[in-house]
mmCIF file of C-alpha atoms in Angstrom:
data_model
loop_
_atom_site.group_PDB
_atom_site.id
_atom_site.type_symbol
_atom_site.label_atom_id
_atom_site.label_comp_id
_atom_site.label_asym_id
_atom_site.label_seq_id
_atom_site.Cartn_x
_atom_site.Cartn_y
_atom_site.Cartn_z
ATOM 1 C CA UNK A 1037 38.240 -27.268 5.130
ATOM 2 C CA UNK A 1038 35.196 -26.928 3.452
ATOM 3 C CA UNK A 1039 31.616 -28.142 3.802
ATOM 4 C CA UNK A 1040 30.237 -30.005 0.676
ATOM 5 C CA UNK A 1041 26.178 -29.525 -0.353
ATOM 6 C CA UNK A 1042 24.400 -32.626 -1.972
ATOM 7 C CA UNK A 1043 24.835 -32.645 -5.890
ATOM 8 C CA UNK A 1044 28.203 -31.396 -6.133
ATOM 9 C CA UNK A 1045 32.004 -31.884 -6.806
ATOM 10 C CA UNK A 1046 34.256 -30.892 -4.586
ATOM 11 C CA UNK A 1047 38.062 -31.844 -3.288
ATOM 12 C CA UNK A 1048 39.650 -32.548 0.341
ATOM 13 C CA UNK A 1049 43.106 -32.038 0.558
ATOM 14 C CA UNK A 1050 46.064 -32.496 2.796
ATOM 15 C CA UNK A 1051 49.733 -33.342 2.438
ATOM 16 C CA UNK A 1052 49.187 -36.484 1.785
ATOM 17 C CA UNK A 1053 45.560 -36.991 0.384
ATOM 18 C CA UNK A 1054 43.519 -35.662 -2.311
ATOM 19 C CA UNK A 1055 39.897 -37.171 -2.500
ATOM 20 C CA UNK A 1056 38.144 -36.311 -4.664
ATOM 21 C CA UNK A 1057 33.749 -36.303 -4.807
ATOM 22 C CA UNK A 1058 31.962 -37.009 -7.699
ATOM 23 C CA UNK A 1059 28.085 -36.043 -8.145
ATOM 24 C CA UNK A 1060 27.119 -40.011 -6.792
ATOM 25 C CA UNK A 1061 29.378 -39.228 -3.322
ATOM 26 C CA UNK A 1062 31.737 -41.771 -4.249
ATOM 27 C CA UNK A 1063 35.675 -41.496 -4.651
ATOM 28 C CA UNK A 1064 36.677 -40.465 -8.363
ATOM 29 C CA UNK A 1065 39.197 -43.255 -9.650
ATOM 30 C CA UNK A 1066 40.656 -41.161 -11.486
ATOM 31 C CA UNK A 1067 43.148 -39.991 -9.178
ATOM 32 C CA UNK A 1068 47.071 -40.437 -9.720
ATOM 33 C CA UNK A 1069 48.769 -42.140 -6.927
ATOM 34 C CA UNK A 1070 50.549 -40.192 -4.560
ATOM 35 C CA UNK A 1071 53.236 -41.551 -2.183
ATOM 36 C CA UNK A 1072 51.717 -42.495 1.403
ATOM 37 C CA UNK A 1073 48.361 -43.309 -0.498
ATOM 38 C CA UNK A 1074 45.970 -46.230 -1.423
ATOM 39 C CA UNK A 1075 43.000 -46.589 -3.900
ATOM 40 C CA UNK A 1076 39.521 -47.057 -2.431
ATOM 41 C CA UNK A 1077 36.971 -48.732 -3.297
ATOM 42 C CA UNK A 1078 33.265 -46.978 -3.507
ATOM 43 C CA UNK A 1079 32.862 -45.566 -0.311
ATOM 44 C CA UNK A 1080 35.081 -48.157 1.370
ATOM 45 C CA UNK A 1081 37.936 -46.461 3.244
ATOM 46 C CA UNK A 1082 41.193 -48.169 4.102
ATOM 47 C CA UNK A 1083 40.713 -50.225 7.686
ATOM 48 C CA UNK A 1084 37.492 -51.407 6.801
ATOM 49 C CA UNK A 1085 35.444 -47.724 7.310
ATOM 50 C CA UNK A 1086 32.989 -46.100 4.792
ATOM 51 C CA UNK A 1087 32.008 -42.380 4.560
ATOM 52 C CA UNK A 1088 28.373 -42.134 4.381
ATOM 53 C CA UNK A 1089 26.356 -38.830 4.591
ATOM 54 C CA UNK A 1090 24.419 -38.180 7.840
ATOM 55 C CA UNK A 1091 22.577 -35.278 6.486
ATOM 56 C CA UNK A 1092 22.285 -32.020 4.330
ATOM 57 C CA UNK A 1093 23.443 -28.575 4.417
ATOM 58 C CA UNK A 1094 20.587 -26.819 4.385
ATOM 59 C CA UNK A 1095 19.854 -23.686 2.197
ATOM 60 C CA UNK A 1096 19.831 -20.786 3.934
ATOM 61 C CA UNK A 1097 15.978 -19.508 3.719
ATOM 62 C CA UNK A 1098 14.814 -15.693 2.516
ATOM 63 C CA UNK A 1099 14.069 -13.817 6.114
ATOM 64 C CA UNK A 1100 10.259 -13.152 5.499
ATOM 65 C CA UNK A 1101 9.030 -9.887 4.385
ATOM 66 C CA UNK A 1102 6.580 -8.278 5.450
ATOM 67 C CA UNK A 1103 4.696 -6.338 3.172
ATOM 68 C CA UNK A 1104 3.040 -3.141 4.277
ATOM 69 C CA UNK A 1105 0.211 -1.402 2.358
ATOM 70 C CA UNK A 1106 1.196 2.077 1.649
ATOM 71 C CA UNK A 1107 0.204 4.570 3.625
ATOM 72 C CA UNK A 1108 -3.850 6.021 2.355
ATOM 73 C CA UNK A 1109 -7.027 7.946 3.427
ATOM 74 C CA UNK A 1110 -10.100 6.084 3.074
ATOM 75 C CA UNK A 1111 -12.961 8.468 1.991
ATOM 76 C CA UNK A 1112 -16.481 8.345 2.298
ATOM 77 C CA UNK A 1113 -18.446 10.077 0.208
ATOM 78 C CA UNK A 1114 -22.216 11.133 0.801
ATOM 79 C CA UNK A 1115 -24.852 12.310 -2.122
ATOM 80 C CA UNK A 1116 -26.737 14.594 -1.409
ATOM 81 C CA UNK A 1117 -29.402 13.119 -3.075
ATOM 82 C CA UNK A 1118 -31.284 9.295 -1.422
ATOM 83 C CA UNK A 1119 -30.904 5.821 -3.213
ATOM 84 C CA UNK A 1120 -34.462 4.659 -4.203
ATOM 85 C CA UNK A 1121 -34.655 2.638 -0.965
ATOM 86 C CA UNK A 1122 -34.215 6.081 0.708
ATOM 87 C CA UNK A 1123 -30.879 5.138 2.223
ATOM 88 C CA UNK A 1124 -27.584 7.715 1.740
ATOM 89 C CA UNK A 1125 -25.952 7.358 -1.085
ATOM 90 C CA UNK A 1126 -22.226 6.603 -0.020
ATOM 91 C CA UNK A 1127 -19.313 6.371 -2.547
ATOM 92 C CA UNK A 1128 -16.026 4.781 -0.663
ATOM 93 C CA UNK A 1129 -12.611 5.577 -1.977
ATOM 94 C CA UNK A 1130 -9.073 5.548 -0.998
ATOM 95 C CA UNK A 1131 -6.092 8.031 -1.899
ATOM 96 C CA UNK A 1132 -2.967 9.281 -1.023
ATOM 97 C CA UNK A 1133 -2.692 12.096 0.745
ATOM 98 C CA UNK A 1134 -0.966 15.234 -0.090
ATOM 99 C CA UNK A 1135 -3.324 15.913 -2.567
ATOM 100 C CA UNK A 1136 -6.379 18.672 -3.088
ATOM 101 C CA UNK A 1137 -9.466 17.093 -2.243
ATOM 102 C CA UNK A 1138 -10.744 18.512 -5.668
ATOM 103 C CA UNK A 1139 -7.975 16.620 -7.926
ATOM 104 C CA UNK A 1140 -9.274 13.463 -5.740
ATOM 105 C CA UNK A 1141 -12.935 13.857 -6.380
ATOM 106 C CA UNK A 1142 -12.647 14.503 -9.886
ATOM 107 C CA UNK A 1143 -10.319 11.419 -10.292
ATOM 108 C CA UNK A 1144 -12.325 9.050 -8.713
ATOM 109 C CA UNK A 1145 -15.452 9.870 -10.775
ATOM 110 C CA UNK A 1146 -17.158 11.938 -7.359
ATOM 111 C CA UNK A 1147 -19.580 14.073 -8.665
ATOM 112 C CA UNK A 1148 -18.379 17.548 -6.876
ATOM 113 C CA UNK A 1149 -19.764 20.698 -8.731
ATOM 114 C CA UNK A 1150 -23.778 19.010 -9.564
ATOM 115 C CA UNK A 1151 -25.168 21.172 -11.663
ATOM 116 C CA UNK A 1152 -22.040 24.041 -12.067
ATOM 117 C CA UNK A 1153 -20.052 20.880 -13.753
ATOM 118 C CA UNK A 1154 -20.019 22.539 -17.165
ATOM 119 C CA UNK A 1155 -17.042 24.352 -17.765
ATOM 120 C CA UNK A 1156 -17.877 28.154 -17.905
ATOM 121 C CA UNK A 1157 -20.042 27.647 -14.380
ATOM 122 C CA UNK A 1158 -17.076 27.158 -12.045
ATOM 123 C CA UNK A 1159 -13.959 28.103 -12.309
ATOM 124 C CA UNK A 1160 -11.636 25.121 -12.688
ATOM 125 C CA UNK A 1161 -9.986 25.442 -9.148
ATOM 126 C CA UNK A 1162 -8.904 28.844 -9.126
ATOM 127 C CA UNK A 1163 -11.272 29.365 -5.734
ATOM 128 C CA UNK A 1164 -13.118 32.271 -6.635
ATOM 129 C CA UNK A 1165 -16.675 30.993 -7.772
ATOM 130 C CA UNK A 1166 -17.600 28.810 -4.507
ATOM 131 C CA UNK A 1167 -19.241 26.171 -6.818
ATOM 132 C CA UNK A 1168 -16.909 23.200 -4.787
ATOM 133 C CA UNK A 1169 -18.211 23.564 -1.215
ATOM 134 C CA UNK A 1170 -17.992 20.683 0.733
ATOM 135 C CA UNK A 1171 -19.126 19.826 4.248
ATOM 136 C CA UNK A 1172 -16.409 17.761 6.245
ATOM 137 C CA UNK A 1173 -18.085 15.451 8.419
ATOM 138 C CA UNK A 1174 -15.144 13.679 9.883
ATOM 139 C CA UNK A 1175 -11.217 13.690 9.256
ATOM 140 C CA UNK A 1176 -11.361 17.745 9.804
ATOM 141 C CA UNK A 1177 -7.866 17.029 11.379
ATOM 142 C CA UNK A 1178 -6.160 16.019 8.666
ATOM 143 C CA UNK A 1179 -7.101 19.253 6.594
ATOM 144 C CA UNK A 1180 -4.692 22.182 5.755
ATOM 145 C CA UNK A 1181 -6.633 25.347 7.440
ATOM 146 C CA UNK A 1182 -8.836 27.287 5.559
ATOM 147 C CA UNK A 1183 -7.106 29.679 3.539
ATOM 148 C CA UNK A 1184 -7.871 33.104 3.018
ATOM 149 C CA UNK A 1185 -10.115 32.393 -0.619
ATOM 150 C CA UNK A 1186 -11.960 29.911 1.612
ATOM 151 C CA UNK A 1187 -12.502 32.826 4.532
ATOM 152 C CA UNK A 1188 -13.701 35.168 2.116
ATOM 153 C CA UNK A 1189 -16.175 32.791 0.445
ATOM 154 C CA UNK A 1190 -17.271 30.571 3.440
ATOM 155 C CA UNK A 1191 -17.830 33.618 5.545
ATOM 156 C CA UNK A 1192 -21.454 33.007 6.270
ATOM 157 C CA UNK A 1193 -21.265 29.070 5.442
ATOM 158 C CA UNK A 1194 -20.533 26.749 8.570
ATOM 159 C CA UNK A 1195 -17.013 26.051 9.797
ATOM 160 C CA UNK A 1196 -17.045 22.555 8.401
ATOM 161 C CA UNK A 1197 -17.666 23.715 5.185
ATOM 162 C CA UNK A 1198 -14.953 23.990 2.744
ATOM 163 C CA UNK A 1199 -14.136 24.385 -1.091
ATOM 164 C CA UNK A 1200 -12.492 21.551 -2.099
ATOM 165 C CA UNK A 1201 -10.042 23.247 -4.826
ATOM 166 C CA UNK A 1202 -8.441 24.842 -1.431
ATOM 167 C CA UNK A 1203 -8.443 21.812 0.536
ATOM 168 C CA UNK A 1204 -5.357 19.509 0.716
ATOM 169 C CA UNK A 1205 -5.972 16.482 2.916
ATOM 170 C CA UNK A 1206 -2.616 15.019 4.926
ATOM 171 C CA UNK A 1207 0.218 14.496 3.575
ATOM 172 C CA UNK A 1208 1.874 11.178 1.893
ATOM 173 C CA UNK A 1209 2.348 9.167 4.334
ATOM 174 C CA UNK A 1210 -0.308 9.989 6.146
ATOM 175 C CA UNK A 1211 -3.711 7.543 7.121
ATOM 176 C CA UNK A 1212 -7.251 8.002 8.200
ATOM 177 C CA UNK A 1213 -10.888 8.473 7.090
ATOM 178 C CA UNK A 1214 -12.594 11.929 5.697
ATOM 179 C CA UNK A 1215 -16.490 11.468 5.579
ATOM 180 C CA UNK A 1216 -17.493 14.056 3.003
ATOM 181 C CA UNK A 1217 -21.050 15.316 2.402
ATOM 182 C CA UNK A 1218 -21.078 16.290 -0.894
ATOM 183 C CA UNK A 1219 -23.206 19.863 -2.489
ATOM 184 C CA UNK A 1220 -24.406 20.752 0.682
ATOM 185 C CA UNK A 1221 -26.223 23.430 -0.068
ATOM 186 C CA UNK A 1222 -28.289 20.841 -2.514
ATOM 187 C CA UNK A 1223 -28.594 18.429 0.411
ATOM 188 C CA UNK A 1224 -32.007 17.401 1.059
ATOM 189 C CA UNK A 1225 -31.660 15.079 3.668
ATOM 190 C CA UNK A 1226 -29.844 14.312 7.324
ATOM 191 C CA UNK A 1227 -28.038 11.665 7.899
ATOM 192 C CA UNK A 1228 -25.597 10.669 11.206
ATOM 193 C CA UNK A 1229 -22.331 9.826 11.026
ATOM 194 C CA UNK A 1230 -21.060 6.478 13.645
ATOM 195 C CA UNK A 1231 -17.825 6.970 14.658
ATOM 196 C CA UNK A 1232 -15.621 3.519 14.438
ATOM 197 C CA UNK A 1233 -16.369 2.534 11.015
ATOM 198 C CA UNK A 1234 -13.110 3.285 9.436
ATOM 199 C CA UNK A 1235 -13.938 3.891 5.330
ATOM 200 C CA UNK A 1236 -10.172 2.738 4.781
ATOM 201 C CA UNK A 1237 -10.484 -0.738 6.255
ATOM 202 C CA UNK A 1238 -13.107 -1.315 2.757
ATOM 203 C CA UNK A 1239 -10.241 -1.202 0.593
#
């Protein structure tokens, strides 16, 4: 036997009964006679009882989703040149990883090569001119190691520093924060770097 929702038609039947529910609850009068059967009235059943309703089925609800922001590095990226208020100049962006951390300074409008940015001054990513170096303040962990273009032009440069057309930073589902100084060689300033400010959490 099945359960009837609000709203609808539906039929009971045994044997000897067919009822029958139109959209206002009430017994159709439409129905032939059967042998062993009355009429009814409304909701008036024979003996002096009524069917009323008691209460709903209710509609089964969606489960809630949670949705989960996809997995991203947060980067901060410092100028190597002071605001007017002589504060760093920090650029925050967000990316996924997998990528070179060229391709994701480029695309995010970070300036990377200063003043080798015209075409015939670097050499497009192909890691011989040097013209990308980096310094990686933080997130040196999720870094592929240097490879051997970036041992034979970093030689002299500190171990932090890397050229970003060789760099790929984590992979795609991977998550935490690079701090980037950016030209270091043009940097003429020091700044420190507080540990616990996650540049992923601005996003």
């Amino acid at each position: 036997m099945g359960a009837l929702g609000p709203n609808t038609c539906g039929s009971l039947a045994s044997p000897s009964t067919v009822l029958v529910f139109n959209r206002c609850s009430q017994f159709s009068h439409q129905l032939p006679f059967r042998p062993g059967t009355q009429r009814v009235r409304g909701n008036e059943l024979h003996g002096g009882g009524k069917i009323s309703a008691v209460g709903t089925i209710p509609e089964k609800q969606p489960e809630a989703v949670t949705l989960e922001e996809p997995p991203a590095i947060g980067f901060a990226f410092v100028s190597s040149v002071l605001l007017p208020d002589g504060t760093p100049d920090v650029q925050l962006r967000s990316a996924t990883g997998g990528q070179k951390l060229r391709d994701i300074m480029l695309d995010t409008n970070i300036d990377l090569y200063g003043p080798y940015a015209r075409p015939l001054l670097n050499c497009a990513g192909g890691g011989t001119c040097a013209t990308c170096m980096v310094e990686v303040v933080e997130g040196k962990e999720l870094l592929n190691p240097r490879t051997e273009k970036e041992k034979e032009k970093l030689r002299k440069k500190p171990k932090n520093w890397r050229l970003a057309c060789q760099t790929v930073v984590g992979k795609p589902d991977s998550r935490g924060t690079v701090v980037i100084q950016q030209l270091p060689e043009w940097k003429a300033h020091e700044w420190k770097y507080q540990k616990g400010i996650s540049a992923e959490e601005d996003f």
